[in-house]
Short mmCIF file of C-alpha atoms (C1' of nucleotides) in Angstrom, two decimals:
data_model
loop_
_atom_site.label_atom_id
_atom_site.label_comp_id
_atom_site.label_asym_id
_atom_site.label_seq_id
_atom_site.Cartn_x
_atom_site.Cartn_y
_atom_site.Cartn_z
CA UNK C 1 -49.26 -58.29 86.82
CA UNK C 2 -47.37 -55.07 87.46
CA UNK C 3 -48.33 -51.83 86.85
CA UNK C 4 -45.39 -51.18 84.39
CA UNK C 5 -45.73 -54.45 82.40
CA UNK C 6 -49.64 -52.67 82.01
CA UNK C 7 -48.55 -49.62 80.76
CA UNK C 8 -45.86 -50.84 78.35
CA UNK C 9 -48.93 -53.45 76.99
CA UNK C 10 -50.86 -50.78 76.69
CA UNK C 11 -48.64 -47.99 74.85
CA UNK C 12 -47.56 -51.32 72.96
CA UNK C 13 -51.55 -52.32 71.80
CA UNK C 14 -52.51 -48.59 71.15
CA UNK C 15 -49.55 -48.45 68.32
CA UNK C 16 -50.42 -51.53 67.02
CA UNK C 17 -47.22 -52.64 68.31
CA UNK C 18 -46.57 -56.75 69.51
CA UNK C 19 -45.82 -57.69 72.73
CA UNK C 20 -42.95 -60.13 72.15
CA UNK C 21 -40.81 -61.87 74.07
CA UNK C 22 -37.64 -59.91 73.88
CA UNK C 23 -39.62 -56.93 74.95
CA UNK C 24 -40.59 -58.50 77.60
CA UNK C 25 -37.65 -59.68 79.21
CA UNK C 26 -35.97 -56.04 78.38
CA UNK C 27 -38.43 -54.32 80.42
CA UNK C 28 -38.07 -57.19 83.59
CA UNK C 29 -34.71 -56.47 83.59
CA UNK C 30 -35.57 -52.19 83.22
CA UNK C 31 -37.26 -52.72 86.39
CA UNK C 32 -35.51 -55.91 88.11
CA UNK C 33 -33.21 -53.83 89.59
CA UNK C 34 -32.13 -50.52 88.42
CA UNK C 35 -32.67 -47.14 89.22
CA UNK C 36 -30.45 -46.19 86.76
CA UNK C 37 -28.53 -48.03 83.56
CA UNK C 38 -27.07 -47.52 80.46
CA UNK C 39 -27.46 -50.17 77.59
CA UNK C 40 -24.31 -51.85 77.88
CA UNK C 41 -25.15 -53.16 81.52
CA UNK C 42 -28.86 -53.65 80.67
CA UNK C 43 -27.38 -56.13 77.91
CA UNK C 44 -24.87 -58.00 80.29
CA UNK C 45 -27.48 -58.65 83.24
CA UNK C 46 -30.41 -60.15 79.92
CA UNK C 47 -27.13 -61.62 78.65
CA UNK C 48 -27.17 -64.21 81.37
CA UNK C 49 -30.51 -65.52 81.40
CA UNK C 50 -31.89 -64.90 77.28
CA UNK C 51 -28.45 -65.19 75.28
CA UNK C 52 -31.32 -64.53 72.05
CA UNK C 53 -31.60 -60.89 72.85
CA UNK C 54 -30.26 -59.09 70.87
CA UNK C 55 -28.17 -55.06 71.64
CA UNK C 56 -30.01 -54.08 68.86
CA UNK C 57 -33.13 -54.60 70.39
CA UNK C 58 -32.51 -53.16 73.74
CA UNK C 59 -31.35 -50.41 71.92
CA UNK C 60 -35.06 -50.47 69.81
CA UNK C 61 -36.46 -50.72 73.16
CA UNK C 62 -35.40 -47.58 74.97
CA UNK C 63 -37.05 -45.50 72.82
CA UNK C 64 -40.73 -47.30 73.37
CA UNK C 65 -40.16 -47.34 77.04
CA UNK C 66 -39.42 -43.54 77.21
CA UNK C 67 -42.24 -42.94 74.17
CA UNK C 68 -44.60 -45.12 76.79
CA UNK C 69 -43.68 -42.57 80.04
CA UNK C 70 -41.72 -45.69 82.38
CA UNK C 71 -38.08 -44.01 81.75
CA UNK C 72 -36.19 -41.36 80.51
CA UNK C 73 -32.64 -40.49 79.35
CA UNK C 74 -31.15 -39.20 82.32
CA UNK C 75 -28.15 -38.03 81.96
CA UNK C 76 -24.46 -39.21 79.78
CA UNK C 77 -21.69 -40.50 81.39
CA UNK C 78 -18.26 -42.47 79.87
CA UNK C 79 -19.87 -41.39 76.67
CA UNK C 80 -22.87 -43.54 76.91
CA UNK C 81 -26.30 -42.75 77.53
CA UNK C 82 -28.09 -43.24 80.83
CA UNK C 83 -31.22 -44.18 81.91
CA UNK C 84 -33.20 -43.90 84.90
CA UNK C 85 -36.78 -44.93 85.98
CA UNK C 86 -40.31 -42.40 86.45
CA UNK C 87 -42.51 -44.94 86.92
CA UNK C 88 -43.00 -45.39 90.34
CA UNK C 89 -40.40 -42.55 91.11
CA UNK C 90 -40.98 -38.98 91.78
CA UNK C 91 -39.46 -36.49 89.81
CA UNK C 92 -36.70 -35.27 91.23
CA UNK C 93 -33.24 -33.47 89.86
CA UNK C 94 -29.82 -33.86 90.81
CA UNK C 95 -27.42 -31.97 93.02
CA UNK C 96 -24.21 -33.43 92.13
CA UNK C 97 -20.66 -32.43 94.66
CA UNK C 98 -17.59 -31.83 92.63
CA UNK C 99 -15.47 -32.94 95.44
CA UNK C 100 -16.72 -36.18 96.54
CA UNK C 101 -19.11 -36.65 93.68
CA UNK C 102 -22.30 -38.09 95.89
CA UNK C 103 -25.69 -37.08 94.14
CA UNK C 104 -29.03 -35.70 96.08
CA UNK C 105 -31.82 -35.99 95.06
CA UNK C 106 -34.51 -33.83 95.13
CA UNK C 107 -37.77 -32.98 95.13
CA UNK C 108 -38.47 -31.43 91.69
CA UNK C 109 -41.74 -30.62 91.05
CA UNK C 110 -41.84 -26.50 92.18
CA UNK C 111 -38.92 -26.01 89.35
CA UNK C 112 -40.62 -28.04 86.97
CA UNK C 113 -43.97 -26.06 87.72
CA UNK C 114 -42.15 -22.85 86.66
CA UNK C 115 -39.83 -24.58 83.71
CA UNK C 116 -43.46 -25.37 82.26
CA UNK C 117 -44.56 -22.11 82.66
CA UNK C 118 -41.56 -20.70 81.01
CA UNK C 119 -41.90 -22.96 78.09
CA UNK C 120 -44.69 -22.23 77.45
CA UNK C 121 -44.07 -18.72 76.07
CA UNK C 122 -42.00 -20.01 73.65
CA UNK C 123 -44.89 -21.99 72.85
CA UNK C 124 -42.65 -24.96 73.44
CA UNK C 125 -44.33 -28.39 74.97
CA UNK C 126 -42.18 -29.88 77.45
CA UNK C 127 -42.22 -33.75 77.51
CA UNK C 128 -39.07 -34.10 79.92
CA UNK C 129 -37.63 -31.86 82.31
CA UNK C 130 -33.63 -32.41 83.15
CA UNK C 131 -32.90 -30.26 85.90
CA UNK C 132 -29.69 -30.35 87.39
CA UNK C 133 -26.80 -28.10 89.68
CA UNK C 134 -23.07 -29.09 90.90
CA UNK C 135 -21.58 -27.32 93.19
CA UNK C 136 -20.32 -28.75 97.23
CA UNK C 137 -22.29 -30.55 99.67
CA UNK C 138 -22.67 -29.86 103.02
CA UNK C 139 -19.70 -32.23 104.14
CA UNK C 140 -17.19 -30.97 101.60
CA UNK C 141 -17.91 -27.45 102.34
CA UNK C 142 -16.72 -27.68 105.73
CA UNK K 1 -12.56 -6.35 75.42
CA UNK K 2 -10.55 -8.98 74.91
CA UNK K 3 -10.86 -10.41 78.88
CA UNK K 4 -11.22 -13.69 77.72
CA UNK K 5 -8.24 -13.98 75.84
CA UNK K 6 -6.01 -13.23 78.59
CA UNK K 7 -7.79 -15.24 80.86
CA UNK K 8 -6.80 -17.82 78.30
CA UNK K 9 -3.45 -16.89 78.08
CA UNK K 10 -2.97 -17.12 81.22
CA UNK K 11 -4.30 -20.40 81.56
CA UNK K 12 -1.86 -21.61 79.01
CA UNK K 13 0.88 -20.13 80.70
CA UNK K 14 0.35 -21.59 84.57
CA UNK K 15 0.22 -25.16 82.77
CA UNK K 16 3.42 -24.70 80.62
CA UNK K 17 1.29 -25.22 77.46
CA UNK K 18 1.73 -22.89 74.12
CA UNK K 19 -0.03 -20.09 72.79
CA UNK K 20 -0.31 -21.13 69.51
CA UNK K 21 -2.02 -19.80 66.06
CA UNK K 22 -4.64 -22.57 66.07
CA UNK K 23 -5.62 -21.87 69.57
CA UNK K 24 -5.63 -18.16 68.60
CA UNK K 25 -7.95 -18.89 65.87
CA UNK K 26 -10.13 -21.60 67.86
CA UNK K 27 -10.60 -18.87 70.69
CA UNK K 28 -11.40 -16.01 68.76
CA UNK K 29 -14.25 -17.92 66.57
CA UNK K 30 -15.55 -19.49 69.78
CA UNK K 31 -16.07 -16.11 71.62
CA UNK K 32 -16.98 -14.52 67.74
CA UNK K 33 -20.60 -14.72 67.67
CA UNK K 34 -21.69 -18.26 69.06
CA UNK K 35 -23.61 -17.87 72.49
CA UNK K 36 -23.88 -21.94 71.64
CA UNK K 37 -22.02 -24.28 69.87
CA UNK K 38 -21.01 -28.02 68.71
CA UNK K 39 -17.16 -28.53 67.14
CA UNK K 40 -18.75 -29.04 63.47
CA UNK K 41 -20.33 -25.59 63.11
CA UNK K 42 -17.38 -24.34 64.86
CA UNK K 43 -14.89 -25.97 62.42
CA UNK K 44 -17.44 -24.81 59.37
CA UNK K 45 -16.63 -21.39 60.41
CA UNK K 46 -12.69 -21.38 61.16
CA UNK K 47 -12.35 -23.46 57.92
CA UNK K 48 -13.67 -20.50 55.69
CA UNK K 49 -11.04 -18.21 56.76
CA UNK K 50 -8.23 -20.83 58.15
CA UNK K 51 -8.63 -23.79 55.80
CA UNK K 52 -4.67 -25.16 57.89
CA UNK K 53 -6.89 -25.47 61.11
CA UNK K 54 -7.93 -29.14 61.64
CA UNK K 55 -10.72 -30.22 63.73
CA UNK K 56 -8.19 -32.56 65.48
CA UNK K 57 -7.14 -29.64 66.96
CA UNK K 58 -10.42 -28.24 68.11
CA UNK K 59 -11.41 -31.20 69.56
CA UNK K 60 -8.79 -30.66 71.48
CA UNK K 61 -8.63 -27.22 72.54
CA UNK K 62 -12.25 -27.66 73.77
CA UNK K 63 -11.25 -29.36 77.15
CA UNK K 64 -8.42 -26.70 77.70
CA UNK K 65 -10.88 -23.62 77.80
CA UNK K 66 -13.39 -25.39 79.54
CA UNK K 67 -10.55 -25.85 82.19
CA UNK K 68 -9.73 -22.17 82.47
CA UNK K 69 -12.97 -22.00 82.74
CA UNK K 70 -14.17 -19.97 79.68
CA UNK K 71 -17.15 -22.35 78.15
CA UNK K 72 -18.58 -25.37 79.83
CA UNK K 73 -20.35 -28.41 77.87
CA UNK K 74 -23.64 -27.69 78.19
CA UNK K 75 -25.55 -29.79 75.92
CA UNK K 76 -25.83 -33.33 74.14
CA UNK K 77 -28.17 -32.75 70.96
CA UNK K 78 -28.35 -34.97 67.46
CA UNK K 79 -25.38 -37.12 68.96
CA UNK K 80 -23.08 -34.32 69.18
CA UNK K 81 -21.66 -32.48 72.25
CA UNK K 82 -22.19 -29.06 72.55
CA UNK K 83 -20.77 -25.99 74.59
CA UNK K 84 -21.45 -22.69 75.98
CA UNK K 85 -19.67 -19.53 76.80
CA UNK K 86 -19.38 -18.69 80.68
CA UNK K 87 -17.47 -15.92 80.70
CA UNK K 88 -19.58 -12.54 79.75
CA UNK K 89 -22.96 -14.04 79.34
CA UNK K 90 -26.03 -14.15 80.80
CA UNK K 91 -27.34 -17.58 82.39
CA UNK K 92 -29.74 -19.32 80.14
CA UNK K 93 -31.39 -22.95 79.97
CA UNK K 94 -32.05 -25.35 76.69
CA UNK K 95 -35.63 -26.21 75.40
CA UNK K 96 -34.62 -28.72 72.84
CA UNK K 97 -36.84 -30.14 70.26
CA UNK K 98 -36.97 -33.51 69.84
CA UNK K 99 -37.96 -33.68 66.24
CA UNK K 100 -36.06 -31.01 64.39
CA UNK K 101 -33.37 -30.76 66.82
CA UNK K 102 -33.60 -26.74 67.27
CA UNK K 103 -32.64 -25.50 70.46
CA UNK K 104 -34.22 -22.74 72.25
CA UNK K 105 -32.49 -20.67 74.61
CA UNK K 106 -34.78 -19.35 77.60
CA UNK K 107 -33.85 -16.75 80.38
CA UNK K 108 -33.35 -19.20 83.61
CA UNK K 109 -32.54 -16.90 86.36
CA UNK K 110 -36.32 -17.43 87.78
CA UNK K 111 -35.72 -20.83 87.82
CA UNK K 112 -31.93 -21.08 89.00
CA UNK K 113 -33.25 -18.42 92.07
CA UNK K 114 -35.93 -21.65 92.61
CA UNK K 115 -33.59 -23.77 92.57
CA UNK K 116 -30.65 -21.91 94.18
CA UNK K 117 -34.01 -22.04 97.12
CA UNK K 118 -34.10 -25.87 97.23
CA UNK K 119 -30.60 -26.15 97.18
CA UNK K 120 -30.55 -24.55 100.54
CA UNK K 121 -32.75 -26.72 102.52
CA UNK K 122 -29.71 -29.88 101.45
CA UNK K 123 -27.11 -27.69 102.64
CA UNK K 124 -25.65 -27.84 99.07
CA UNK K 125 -23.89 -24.91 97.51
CA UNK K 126 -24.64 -24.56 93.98
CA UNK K 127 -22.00 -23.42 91.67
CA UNK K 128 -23.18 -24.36 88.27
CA UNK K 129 -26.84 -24.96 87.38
CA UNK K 130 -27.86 -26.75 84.39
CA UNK K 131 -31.18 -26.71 83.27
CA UNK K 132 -32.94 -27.67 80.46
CA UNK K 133 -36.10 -30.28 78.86
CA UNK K 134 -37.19 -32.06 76.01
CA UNK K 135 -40.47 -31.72 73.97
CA UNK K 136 -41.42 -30.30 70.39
CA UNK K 137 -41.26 -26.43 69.55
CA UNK K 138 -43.28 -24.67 67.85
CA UNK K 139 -43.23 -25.75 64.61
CA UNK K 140 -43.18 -29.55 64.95
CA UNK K 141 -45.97 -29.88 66.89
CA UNK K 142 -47.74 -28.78 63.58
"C1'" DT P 1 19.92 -19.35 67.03
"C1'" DA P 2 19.87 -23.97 68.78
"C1'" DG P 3 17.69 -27.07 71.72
"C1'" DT P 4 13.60 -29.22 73.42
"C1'" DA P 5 9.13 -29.93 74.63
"C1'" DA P 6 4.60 -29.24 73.04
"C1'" DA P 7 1.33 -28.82 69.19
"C1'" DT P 8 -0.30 -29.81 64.71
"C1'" DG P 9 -2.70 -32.06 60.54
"C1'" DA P 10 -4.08 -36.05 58.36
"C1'" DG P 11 -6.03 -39.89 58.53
"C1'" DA P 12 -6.65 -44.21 61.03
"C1'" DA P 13 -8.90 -46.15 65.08
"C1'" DT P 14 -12.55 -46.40 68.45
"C1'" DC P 15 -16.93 -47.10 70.12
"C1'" DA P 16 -21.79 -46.19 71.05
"C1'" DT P 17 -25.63 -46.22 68.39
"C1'" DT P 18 -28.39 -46.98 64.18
"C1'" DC P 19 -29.46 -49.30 60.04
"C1'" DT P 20 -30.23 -53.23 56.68
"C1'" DC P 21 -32.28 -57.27 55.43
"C1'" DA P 22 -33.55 -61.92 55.31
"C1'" DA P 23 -35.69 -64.94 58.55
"C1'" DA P 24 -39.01 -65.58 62.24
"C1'" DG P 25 -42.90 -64.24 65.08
"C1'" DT P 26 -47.66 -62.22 65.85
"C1'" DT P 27 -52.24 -61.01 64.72
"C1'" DT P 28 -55.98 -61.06 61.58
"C1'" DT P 29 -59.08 -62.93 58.40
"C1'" DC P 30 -61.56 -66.36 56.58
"C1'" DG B 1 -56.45 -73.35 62.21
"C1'" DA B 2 -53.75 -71.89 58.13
"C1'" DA B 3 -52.31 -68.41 55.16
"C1'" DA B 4 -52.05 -63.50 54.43
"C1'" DA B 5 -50.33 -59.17 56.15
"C1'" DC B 6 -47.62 -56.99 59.09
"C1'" DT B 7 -43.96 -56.43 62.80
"C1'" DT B 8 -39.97 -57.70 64.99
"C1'" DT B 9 -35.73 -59.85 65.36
"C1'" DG B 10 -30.57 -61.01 65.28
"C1'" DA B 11 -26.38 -60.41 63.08
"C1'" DG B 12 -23.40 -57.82 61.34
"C1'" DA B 13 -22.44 -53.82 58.50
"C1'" DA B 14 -22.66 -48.81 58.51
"C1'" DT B 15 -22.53 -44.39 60.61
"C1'" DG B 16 -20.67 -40.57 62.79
"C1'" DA B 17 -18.70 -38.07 66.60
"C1'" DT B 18 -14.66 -38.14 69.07
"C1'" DT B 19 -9.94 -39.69 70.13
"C1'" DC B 20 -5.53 -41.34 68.97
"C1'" DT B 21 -1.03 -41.95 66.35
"C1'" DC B 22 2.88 -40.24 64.46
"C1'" DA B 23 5.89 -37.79 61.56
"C1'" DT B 24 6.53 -32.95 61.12
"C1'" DT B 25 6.26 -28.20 62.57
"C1'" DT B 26 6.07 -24.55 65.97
"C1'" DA B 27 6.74 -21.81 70.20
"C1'" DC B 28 9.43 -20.71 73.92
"C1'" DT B 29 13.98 -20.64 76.59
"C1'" DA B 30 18.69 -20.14 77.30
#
DNA sequence: TAGTAAATGAGAATCATTCTCAAAGTTTTC
DNA sequence: GAAAACTTTGAGAATGATTCTCATTTACTA
């Protein structure tokens, strides 16, 4: 039993929501493999294996898993939404290159810190932080 | 001060592309009063005075000031894309509501210095920041 | 002013996401 | 353990932002 399948039972049982079989085999495949998805892909890799689940369902699935803390909507891309993992990941943010397009990530928590703060006097609760910069990497810079 | 509208000009002019009325128009109401936008309020507001200017045509004058460098997309919110000025304003970050969709605009330079910081220590060069999280304002948190 | 390349409006097309609804599954109650 | 009382599901339709098509118009150049 892994610690994610325990959370999602629990955030399922505390909204008198069921744990069914499609819902379980979305959230294997969440965390089979990916640090990062979108919906389409998520559907191609269950396709495989459960040909009974459904898009519609992964797509009535995201929401839970980000309502239940394991993922978030990270970022979009190709006009489709991405997702990416917390559970069991640190926060971090993204510092993208616009030359060679590699992504570092790092350490997030002293931005989020004062991002709270901030919100806060806009009396404004913060559920998700996306914190992000582009710019050049130490390679492309020369 | 009409800056931006040469810098647009301009732009037009290296790529051998026209300075037309609609562009006129779609410039203008873009720098008018919006700090923060999506195409539908923007086309709600050229249509009252220029009912001949399509939103075809805003759609796509959208990627050509972005490319000379006047607004950047900044946002996705309620499904829609939405954009920001660069030129002439101050930097800012997005506390967006989950619930009613309102977006709050926060002074980020304390946060961008913070992160500007972090940046350092990966040898990356930030040029754009982007900053921003989800939760419930105000209002919706009841 | 004509020639020509680019731009436009209108509406059709696209495509991710959401919704509808009848059928099926899950939990509860006795 | 079966039926009641809810939830969830799959399939496909619906939605809605964005993009594309194309016949027509417009801006610039010579």
């Amino acid at each position: 039993m892994q610690d994610h399948v325990k959370i999602f039972e629990d955030y399922l049982k505390k909204h008198n929501l069921k744990l069914t079989r499609p819902r379980h085999v979305i959230l294997a495949a969440v965390f089979a493999n990916h640090s990062h998805f979108d919906v389409d892909a998520l559907y191609d890799q269950i396709h495989q294996k459960y040909t009974d689940v459904s898009r519609a369902t992964i797509y009535r699935t995201m929401p839970l898993l980000i309502e239940a803390g394991l993922i978030k909507r990270s970022l979009r891309s190709q006009a489709r939404d991405h997702y990416e993992h917390i559970f069991g990941h640190k926060h971090h943010l993204h510092l993208i290159c616009n030359k060679c397009g590699s992504i570092i990530e790092a350490e997030s928590a002293a931005v989020e810190t004062l991002l709270q703060n901030l919100a806060k006097r806009y009396n404004f609760t913060i559920t998700e932080c996306n914190i992000g910069a582009r710019g050049l990497c130490e390679k492309c810079r020369e």
